[in-house]
Structure formats: C-alpha cells, structure tokens
Amino acid sequence: MLEQINKLIEARNIKELRILTEDANAADLADAIEGLDPDKRVRLFRFLHKDMAAEVFAYLSPDTKEELVSQLTAPELGSIVDELFLDDAADLVEEMPPDVVRRILESANPETRRGINQLLQYQEDSAGSIMTTEYIELRPDMTVGESFKHIRDVGTDKETLYTCYVVNPAKILIGVVTVRTMLLSQYADKIGDIMSATNLIKVNTNDDREKVTELFQKYDFIALPVVDSEGHLVGIVTIDDAMEVLEEESTEDFHKMAAIVPFDDPYLDTGILELAKKRILWLMVLMISATLSGQIITNYQSVFAAIPALIASIPMLMDTGGNAGSQSSTLVIRGIAVGELTLKDALKVLFKELPVSFLVGGGLAIVNFIYKYALSGDLLLSLTVGISLFATVIFAQTVGGMLPLLARALGFDPALMAAPIVTTIVDAGSLTMYFAIASLIMGV
Amino acid sequence: MLEQINKLIEARNIKELRILTEDANAADLADAIEGLDPDKRVRLFRFLHKDMAAEVFAYLSPDTKEELVSQLTAPELGSIVDELFLDDAADLVEEMPPDVVRRILESANPETRRGINQLLQYQEDSAGSIMTTEYIELRPDMTVGESFKHIRDVGTDKETLYTCYVVNPAKILIGVVTVRTMLLSQYADKIGDIMSATNLIKVNTNDDREKVTELFQKYDFIALPVVDSEGHLVGIVTIDDAMEVLEEESTEDFHKMAAIVPFDDPYLDTGILELAKKRILWLMVLMISATLSGQIITNYQSVFAAIPALIASIPMLMDTGGNAGSQSSTLVIRGIAVGELTLKDALKVLFKELPVSFLVGGGLAIVNFIYKYALSGDLLLSLTVGISLFATVIFAQTVGGMLPLLARALGFDPALMAAPIVTTIVDAGSLTMYFAIASLIMGV
C-alpha cells in the first residue's frame, strides 16, 4: 500500500489516489502515512476527505501528529479537530507540546474546545480521563421507532450508539437500553418499558480507570456510563479504550517488576536520557542494598577462609533463591493485578507456597547434592550446599509470596515494592543460612 | 446480595427471591452463588429462569460448574447447555473432566452437540478456538428494513448482532455492515450498497489467537469475521473474548519471564503438585547453569585467595548485572509482545541500549566507587569494583536487549528463552570481567 501510494503521489495520479484512499481502512492508511516522506505526508493528508482525515489522524504516532499540526493551516486543522471524537481530541491536547496545543485549541470551534477542556479537567488515570462525552441519550417515553429516528439524526458523531442511556429531566441516569434490545422489540415499544433500570453498572468520574477495566472484564459490556457525584450522566467509556488501558496497565506492571519506573511511550520513542533516568533509580537502590550481602560475606570471612570451596556455590544459591522468590512474587502480584488475590487470601497463599517450596526445594536440593557429590567427592560440602539450597528455596518462596500482600496491606504498590525487596531479603537470608549451616555441618 | 439471598432461601420466600433474581445482573448472581453453601447453590440455580440460568452458569468458576453439572438432572442440564452461547459451551466441555463432558454432551440437543464439536476441532490458541458460530448473516439484496426484521426473528441467541456479515450464495464473505451504518441509513437502502466490501479485515480459523487481539487493538472493531481456507465465513470473534485472550497472554508472559511454565488456571485453583511442576523445571535448568559461575570462581581461586575483600562485591555485581539485564530484556520482550519491535529494529535497540548503559553504568559505578572508597580506603579495590560494575552494566544491557530479538529470529519464544539465558550469560560474563580487571589493576 505504501509503495502504491508513493507511486501515485509521484505520478500525481489524483483519480487513482482518490479511489485508493476512499476504500482504505483508516488504520492502514495511517500506517502508510507513517512510512511516507514528510512532504508527501502533508500532500496525502490534505487530499483525504475530512471524515477520513480525522479518523486517520487519530491512529498516527505522536511525532507524526505534531509534524502535521505544524504544517496544516488553521482552518484545515480546525476541521480535523472538530471531526475527531472528543476523547481522541483531548488525548491529542495532552500529548502535544504547549505551542502546538495553543494552535489546536485556537483552530477548533468553541463547542469542541469546551468539550476538550471539560475532559481535560479529570485526573490522569481516572474514569473521567478516558471517557467520551459523545453518547446517545434517550427519554423513557420515547418509542423504539422514535429512538431509531433520533439515532439517525444525531448519531453520526457518537462514538458508540449501541448502548443508549436513559435520563430523566434532571439528567440523572435512570436506565440503559441496548440497540440489541430495541432491535428485538417492536417499533412501538416504549423505552421506559424495555430499558434496564435496576442494578445499573456505572462508574464515577473520579474512580480509578483500573476499576473500569475490571468492570469490563466482569460484565460483557461494550460501553459503561460515567456519572458525577450526584448521579448525573456525564460520559461513557467504550470497550476499545478500556482494552487500551488494560494493555497499558500490563506494560506498567512489567516495568515495575523489572525495577523500571513505568513510562507510557513506546520504547523506541523514548529518549536515551529518559530511559536512563527511569532505570537508574531502582538499580541504585538495589546496588546499595546488595552491599548488605557483601557485608554478610565479610562477617563470615573466617568460614570461607577455612574452606574456600564454599565460595563457588554462592552464585548458584543467590540465583536460585532469586528465581524461586521472583516466581512466587510474580504469581501473587499478577493475582492481585487481575483481582484474584486480596489480603484476606494471605493464609491460602502461605499454605500453597509452603508445600510447593518443600517439593521444589527438596527436588532441587537432591539433584544438587548428587552432582555436587559426584563432582567433588566431598560429602560434608555437598550436604551443606544441598541443605542450604533447600532452606533458601523455602525462605525465598515464603518471602516472595507474602511480601506483595504485605506491601498491598501497607498501601504500597505490590509490583513496585515487592520485587526489589524480595531480592535483597532473599540474598541476605540465604547467605546467612549458608554460612550458619556450613559452620554447623563442617565445624568451622 | 449474598446475605439477602441466603436469608430468602432459608425463609423460602419464593416471591422476593423471584423479584431479586429477575432484576439482578448475571455476573453478580454468579458471584453470590459462589458464596453459597453447595446445597443452597443447586436450589437457587434451579430456581432461575433458563435464560438467566445459562447466563449465570457461564460466569461460574470451573469447580462450581462441575459441582452443579453433577447435581442437575439431564433435562435441566440440557436446557442450560442449549441456552449457552456455543463458544461458552465449547469452553465448558474443554475444562470439565471426561465423565462430566459425557453427561453434558448427552444432555444437549443434537444441533448444540454438532456446534460444540465443530468448535472443538480447532487447535488451542487458534482463532477458531475462540470464535462463536452464532452471528447474523445477511444477503446483499436485502434492505435495511428487511434486515432489521431478520435480526428481530433470529437475533435472540446471537452473541453480537451489531456487526452483520454479508455472504454470497456460496457462503463466501463478501461484505460487512454494522447496525450503526444501518441505523444511519434509510429503511429502504439495500445492504449491498451500504456494506463495506473492500479491504475486509478477517482472520483464518488457523491463525494464532494473538493475531486476533492485534487486529482488535489496531482497528476499533467489536467483532472480527473468521473464514476458512476457501474464504467461507465460519464464525466471528467478539471483542470481549479478545479482551480475555489479551489478559491471558499477558499472564502467560509474566509467567515465562519469571521462569514459570505458563498455566491457565487462577493461582488459587491450581494444585500444589501442578504448581511445583510448573516451577521446578526452569529452576533446575538455571541452577545447573549457575554452576558455570561457580566454576569461574574456582578457576580464579588464586585471585580471591590473595585479596579476600574481592569476594564481598560478588553479590552486588551479580545482582546489579542481573537487574540491568532484566530491565533491558523486559523492555524488548514487551515491545515484541505488543507488536512495537521486530527483528529489523535490532540496530535501533542496540543504539538505544548502548548509550543508556553508558549513562546508567557510569552513574552506578561513580556512586559505588565513592562509597566503596569512603568505607574501605582502598583505592585499587574501589577502582576494580567500579570499573567492573561499569563493564557489567554495559554487558548486561547489551545482552538483555539483543537476546530476545535473537531468540525471536531463531524461532524461539523471546519471553521463555531470554530471561534465564540472560542471567546465566551475564553472571558468567561479569565474574570473568571482574577477575580479569582485578588481575590487571591489583596485579594478582
């Protein structure tokens, strides 16, 4: 597609270009535009019908958006911003630099500007920040036929029209009716009779956006109403936006668990200084806390001075302890993230992790003992390492399983707090046990 | 709600119970049922209207489903299975033990049975395995008004009716039309004139289900058509199922990156033996490969015999190298998972990771040098540790950033292969560099 467009622009084959762009899918056209030279980008973009231009624009990368905004005239820009769904326009304003934002807001019509500003007032990560104010509102005394006519009249710029919201004259949300229900009813049926009016699932503008994704996962909806503190309907969140949030939240958790300060932009779009900043913080904390393990080694200097062969197993014990601990903490942190585990499950987790760690630690210790003994022929050394490994795995899994729940109970983010602290505690604990067991068994 | 239901069942207050259950949301009722005593569960479940019973059933946990199936009579079970959406029924058959499956299939009517069997033939993790065969099919010569009437006649058991699929007499998919488009058209318009017929986005039954979620993320659809190898429409995937897949795939990646063999069931529902099995495999591999680091330490025994203080920094170097490497591999693995990075970005990743590692490694090394020197007063030792740390971070980030891409290029799963191998390589590499630098600087 990119090649074809390139050729058509060079050949100035307007007719073919028109046919191609009219039939294309907006997401595919956006992909093609990303691949074009900057000057061709604007030429192609100017050429698109304004509905299509707005739709394509929403799919572009922040950099390309910024470039286009700087090259379009104010009326061109205005017509695109006005055509965008309001939540996309608000996202645009949020991701552009201040001077670009000024141009965007100046070019938009007053109504769009008001809508954007209204959306921007909600806190980041709140339900309000991901909602759109473009939805279909019905009254309970309308019939299905009248509603269909109403949808036909006002529906074109609504992000979804499949779930319609029924409000009373005070704009309080009193019911929800899907187009599905309407299609399966008679044209003469009254909305008030077919709408769901009890147990309305809704969120408040200030609710965390994670609550929104949880509701989408629990109930199979395609849109959720958002109300203010008095119950007035102020917007809706559609499932495609919730899906994006779900992906962003997962990425955030991946970052946290790898000791990275989370960031939103794609990896390749994030600058080197920014990346270094997001990564050095936790590495620094972990580096300093790892000197605790070094201190323990220094304290037991007499033990490994007497038996230098003990040192060779330190990396294996540390790695295995770290891995076993991170297995447990990952399972528990993920369980918390998807809503399966809460603090009241702490005992259940403990009674799961303890027997598992006996099995896993026992299995590893036996294998380790056998090959250590086969290689070294030193029974006491092999026994020391095997028993230490067994104790390390049990300790690591218990700490790894319990700490995320404890972090949660103390109001910390389990993903952010648990992984680094687990490593530090497990390292220090396993080395201490190792030297203690060596002293006992090998008598040093 | 649970308490209220409990009381009503005990008081045998059928009338109140009827009102409560008729108005309730299926997902909430399912939650309440999970909390009831087993005997009350069946009593409440029998009491539900059959549409509601089927809907509630789909939300229950596998254990509760199994328990209910064993207690319901064949006709009761049959009416529920027949009411389930076909993809939910197929999921049920997949997760139940063989004897329960036999009961389910015997109780279902022949048509349902055929539908379930058809869905079950598709490979796990394929688009076919998550699709449903219940969708609305239209012909191009129908009008919008006729289509609405058709939807009203056949729509009740279709999972979505918002996107309708247009097929020719040979059942080949020739177009897609949304209810949105129909609602915004006139009742007399012909489907063939308003449908999208070019650039149809569709998947093949054998495509990976990850491709399905990628398409849902790229295009804002609520359903995607699934065709067989000849282009015949055979099913659709709806966005709520795609969202579930997205969450499952993320969980799978979390498992892999923590060196766990991925599993589908919730943590608390997974048995202790099963959990131990999923975890011991990679721990064993990693434990054995960690002895490589031990071997390196043994080889350089003369170096640390001469300067025992070198040993105290081994945990810090290993931990920091491991953390820096896992930061890089996590960013790249996540980039691959969300479709941002492919093999052709390898150079871009390298030119990102290298400068970042110089900044991060430099920052850490300077801080480490300062406090090491302040604590020990040993310039050469502090210099050795600082330079080794610098080299370790650069090495770790390069390996961490490149290995997932290499694994992908070789056809391995980046999440599964990269993390363990990164640890092993980084440990061995950093210890070797440490001792080499120590020999150079401290002359041992």
Coordinates of N, CA and C in Angstrom, one line a residue, chain A residues 8-99:
Chain A
L8 N 1.7 6.8 -6.8 CA 0.5 7.6 -7.2 C 0.8 9.1 -6.9
I9 N 1.4 9.4 -5.8 CA 1.7 10.8 -5.4 C 2.7 11.3 -6.4
E10 N 3.8 10.5 -6.7 CA 4.8 11.0 -7.6 C 4.2 11.2 -9.0
A11 N 3.3 10.3 -9.4 CA 2.7 10.4 -10.8 C 1.6 11.5 -10.8
R12 N 1.3 12.0 -9.6 CA 0.2 12.9 -9.4 C -1.1 12.4 -10.0
N13 N -1.3 11.1 -9.8 CA -2.5 10.4 -10.3 C -3.6 10.5 -9.3
I14 N -4.3 11.7 -9.4 CA -5.3 12.1 -8.4 C -6.4 11.1 -8.4
K15 N -6.8 10.7 -9.6 CA -8.0 9.8 -9.7 C -7.8 8.5 -8.9
E16 N -6.7 7.8 -9.3 CA -6.4 6.5 -8.6 C -6.3 6.7 -7.1
L17 N -5.6 7.8 -6.7 CA -5.3 8.0 -5.3 C -6.7 8.2 -4.6
R18 N -7.6 8.9 -5.2 CA -8.9 9.1 -4.6 C -9.6 7.7 -4.4
I19 N -9.6 6.9 -5.4 CA -10.2 5.6 -5.3 C -9.6 4.8 -4.1
L20 N -8.2 4.8 -4.2 CA -7.5 4.0 -3.2 C -7.8 4.5 -1.7
T21 N -7.8 5.8 -1.5 CA -7.9 6.3 -0.1 C -9.4 6.2 0.3
E22 N -10.3 6.3 -0.6 CA -11.7 6.2 -0.2 C -12.1 4.8 0.3
D23 N -11.5 3.8 -0.3 CA -11.8 2.4 0.1 C -11.0 1.9 1.3
A24 N -9.9 2.6 1.6 CA -8.9 2.0 2.5 C -9.5 2.1 4.0
N25 N -8.9 1.3 4.8 CA -9.2 1.3 6.2 C -8.3 2.4 6.9
A26 N -8.9 3.2 7.8 CA -8.1 4.3 8.4 C -6.8 3.9 9.0
A27 N -6.9 2.8 9.8 CA -5.6 2.3 10.5 C -4.5 2.0 9.5
D28 N -4.9 1.4 8.3 CA -3.9 1.0 7.3 C -3.4 2.3 6.6
L29 N -4.3 3.2 6.4 CA -3.8 4.5 5.8 C -2.8 5.2 6.7
A30 N -3.1 5.2 8.0 CA -2.2 5.8 9.0 C -0.8 5.1 8.9
D31 N -0.8 3.8 8.8 CA 0.4 3.1 8.7 C 1.2 3.5 7.5
A32 N 0.5 3.7 6.4 CA 1.2 4.1 5.1 C 1.7 5.5 5.3
I33 N 1.0 6.4 5.9 CA 1.4 7.8 6.1 C 2.7 7.8 6.9
E34 N 2.8 7.0 7.9 CA 4.0 6.9 8.8 C 5.2 6.6 7.9
G35 N 5.0 5.8 6.9 CA 6.1 5.4 6.1 C 6.5 6.4 5.0
L36 N 5.7 7.4 4.7 CA 6.0 8.4 3.7 C 7.0 9.4 4.1
D37 N 7.6 10.1 3.1 CA 8.5 11.3 3.4 C 7.6 12.4 3.9
P38 N 8.2 13.2 4.8 CA 7.4 14.3 5.4 C 6.6 15.1 4.4
D39 N 7.2 15.5 3.3 CA 6.4 16.4 2.4 C 5.3 15.7 1.7
K40 N 5.5 14.4 1.4 CA 4.4 13.6 0.8 C 3.3 13.4 1.9
R41 N 3.7 13.3 3.1 CA 2.7 13.1 4.2 C 1.6 14.1 4.1
V42 N 2.0 15.4 4.1 CA 1.1 16.5 4.1 C 0.3 16.5 2.9
R43 N 0.9 16.2 1.7 CA 0.2 16.2 0.5 C -0.9 15.2 0.5
L44 N -0.6 14.0 1.0 CA -1.6 12.9 1.0 C -2.7 13.3 2.0
F45 N -2.2 13.8 3.1 CA -3.2 14.1 4.2 C -4.2 15.1 3.8
R46 N -3.7 16.2 3.1 CA -4.6 17.3 2.6 C -5.6 16.7 1.7
F47 N -5.3 15.6 1.0 CA -6.0 15.1 -0.1 C -7.2 14.3 0.5
L48 N -7.1 13.8 1.7 CA -8.2 12.9 2.3 C -9.5 13.7 2.6
H49 N -10.6 13.0 2.4 CA -11.9 13.6 2.8 C -11.8 13.9 4.3
K50 N -12.5 14.9 4.8 CA -12.3 15.4 6.2 C -12.6 14.3 7.3
D51 N -13.7 13.5 7.0 CA -14.0 12.4 7.9 C -12.9 11.5 8.0
M52 N -12.4 11.1 6.9 CA -11.3 10.1 6.8 C -10.1 10.7 7.4
A53 N -9.8 12.0 7.1 CA -8.6 12.6 7.6 C -8.6 12.6 9.2
A54 N -9.7 12.9 9.8 CA -9.8 12.8 11.2 C -9.6 11.4 11.8
E55 N -10.2 10.5 11.1 CA -10.1 9.1 11.6 C -8.6 8.6 11.5
V56 N -8.0 8.9 10.3 CA -6.6 8.5 10.1 C -5.7 9.2 11.2
F57 N -6.0 10.5 11.4 CA -5.2 11.3 12.3 C -5.1 10.7 13.7
A58 N -6.3 10.1 14.2 CA -6.3 9.5 15.5 C -5.4 8.3 15.6
Y59 N -5.1 7.7 14.5 CA -4.2 6.5 14.5 C -2.7 6.8 14.4
L60 N -2.4 8.1 14.1 CA -1.0 8.4 13.9 C -0.1 8.5 15.1
S61 N 1.2 8.3 15.0 CA 2.1 8.4 16.2 C 2.2 9.9 16.6
P62 N 2.5 10.1 17.9 CA 2.6 11.5 18.4 C 3.5 12.4 17.6
D63 N 4.6 11.8 17.1 CA 5.6 12.6 16.4 C 5.0 13.1 15.0
T64 N 4.3 12.1 14.3 CA 3.7 12.5 13.1 C 2.6 13.5 13.2
K65 N 1.8 13.3 14.3 CA 0.7 14.2 14.6 C 1.3 15.6 14.7
E66 N 2.4 15.7 15.5 CA 2.9 17.0 15.8 C 3.4 17.7 14.5
E67 N 4.1 16.9 13.7 CA 4.6 17.4 12.4 C 3.5 17.9 11.5
L68 N 2.4 17.1 11.4 CA 1.2 17.5 10.6 C 0.6 18.8 11.1
V69 N 0.4 18.8 12.4 CA -0.3 20.0 13.0 C 0.5 21.3 12.7
S70 N 1.9 21.2 12.7 CA 2.7 22.3 12.4 C 2.6 22.8 10.9
Q71 N 2.2 21.8 10.0 CA 2.2 22.2 8.6 C 0.8 22.5 8.1
L72 N -0.2 22.1 8.8 CA -1.6 22.4 8.3 C -2.0 23.8 8.6
T73 N -2.8 24.4 7.7 CA -3.4 25.8 8.0 C -4.4 25.7 9.1
A74 N -4.7 26.8 9.8 CA -5.6 26.8 10.9 C -7.0 26.2 10.5
P75 N -7.6 26.6 9.4 CA -8.9 26.0 9.0 C -8.8 24.5 8.8
E76 N -7.7 24.1 8.1 CA -7.6 22.6 7.9 C -7.5 21.9 9.3
L77 N -6.7 22.4 10.2 CA -6.5 21.8 11.5 C -7.9 21.8 12.2
G78 N -8.5 23.0 12.2 CA -9.8 23.1 12.8 C -10.8 22.1 12.4
S79 N -10.9 21.8 11.1 CA -11.9 20.9 10.6 C -11.6 19.5 11.1
I80 N -10.3 19.2 11.2 CA -9.9 17.8 11.7 C -10.2 17.7 13.2
V81 N -9.8 18.7 14.0 CA -10.1 18.6 15.4 C -11.6 18.5 15.7
D82 N -12.4 19.2 14.9 CA -13.8 19.2 15.1 C -14.4 17.8 14.8
E83 N -13.8 17.1 13.8 CA -14.3 15.8 13.4 C -13.8 14.7 14.3
L84 N -12.7 14.9 15.1 CA -12.2 13.9 16.0 C -13.3 13.6 17.1
F85 N -13.3 12.3 17.5 CA -14.1 12.0 18.7 C -13.4 12.8 19.8
L86 N -14.3 13.3 20.7 CA -13.8 14.3 21.7 C -12.7 13.7 22.6
D87 N -12.8 12.4 22.9 CA -11.7 11.8 23.8 C -10.4 11.7 23.1
D88 N -10.5 11.5 21.7 CA -9.2 11.5 20.9 C -8.6 12.9 20.9
A89 N -9.5 13.9 20.7 CA -9.0 15.3 20.7 C -8.4 15.7 22.0
A90 N -9.0 15.2 23.1 CA -8.4 15.5 24.5 C -7.1 14.8 24.6
D91 N -7.0 13.6 24.2 CA -5.7 12.9 24.2 C -4.6 13.6 23.4
L92 N -5.0 14.1 22.2 CA -4.1 14.9 21.4 C -3.6 16.1 22.2
V93 N -4.5 16.8 22.8 CA -4.1 18.0 23.5 C -3.1 17.7 24.7
E94 N -3.4 16.5 25.3 CA -2.5 16.1 26.4 C -1.1 15.7 25.9
E95 N -1.0 15.1 24.7 CA 0.4 14.6 24.3 C 1.2 15.6 23.5
M96 N 0.6 16.8 23.1 CA 1.4 17.7 22.3 C 2.0 18.8 23.2
P97 N 3.1 19.4 22.7 CA 3.8 20.5 23.4 C 2.9 21.7 23.4
P98 N 3.1 22.6 24.4 CA 2.2 23.7 24.7 C 1.9 24.6 23.4
D99 N 2.9 24.9 22.6 CA 2.6 25.8 21.5 C 1.7 25.1 20.5

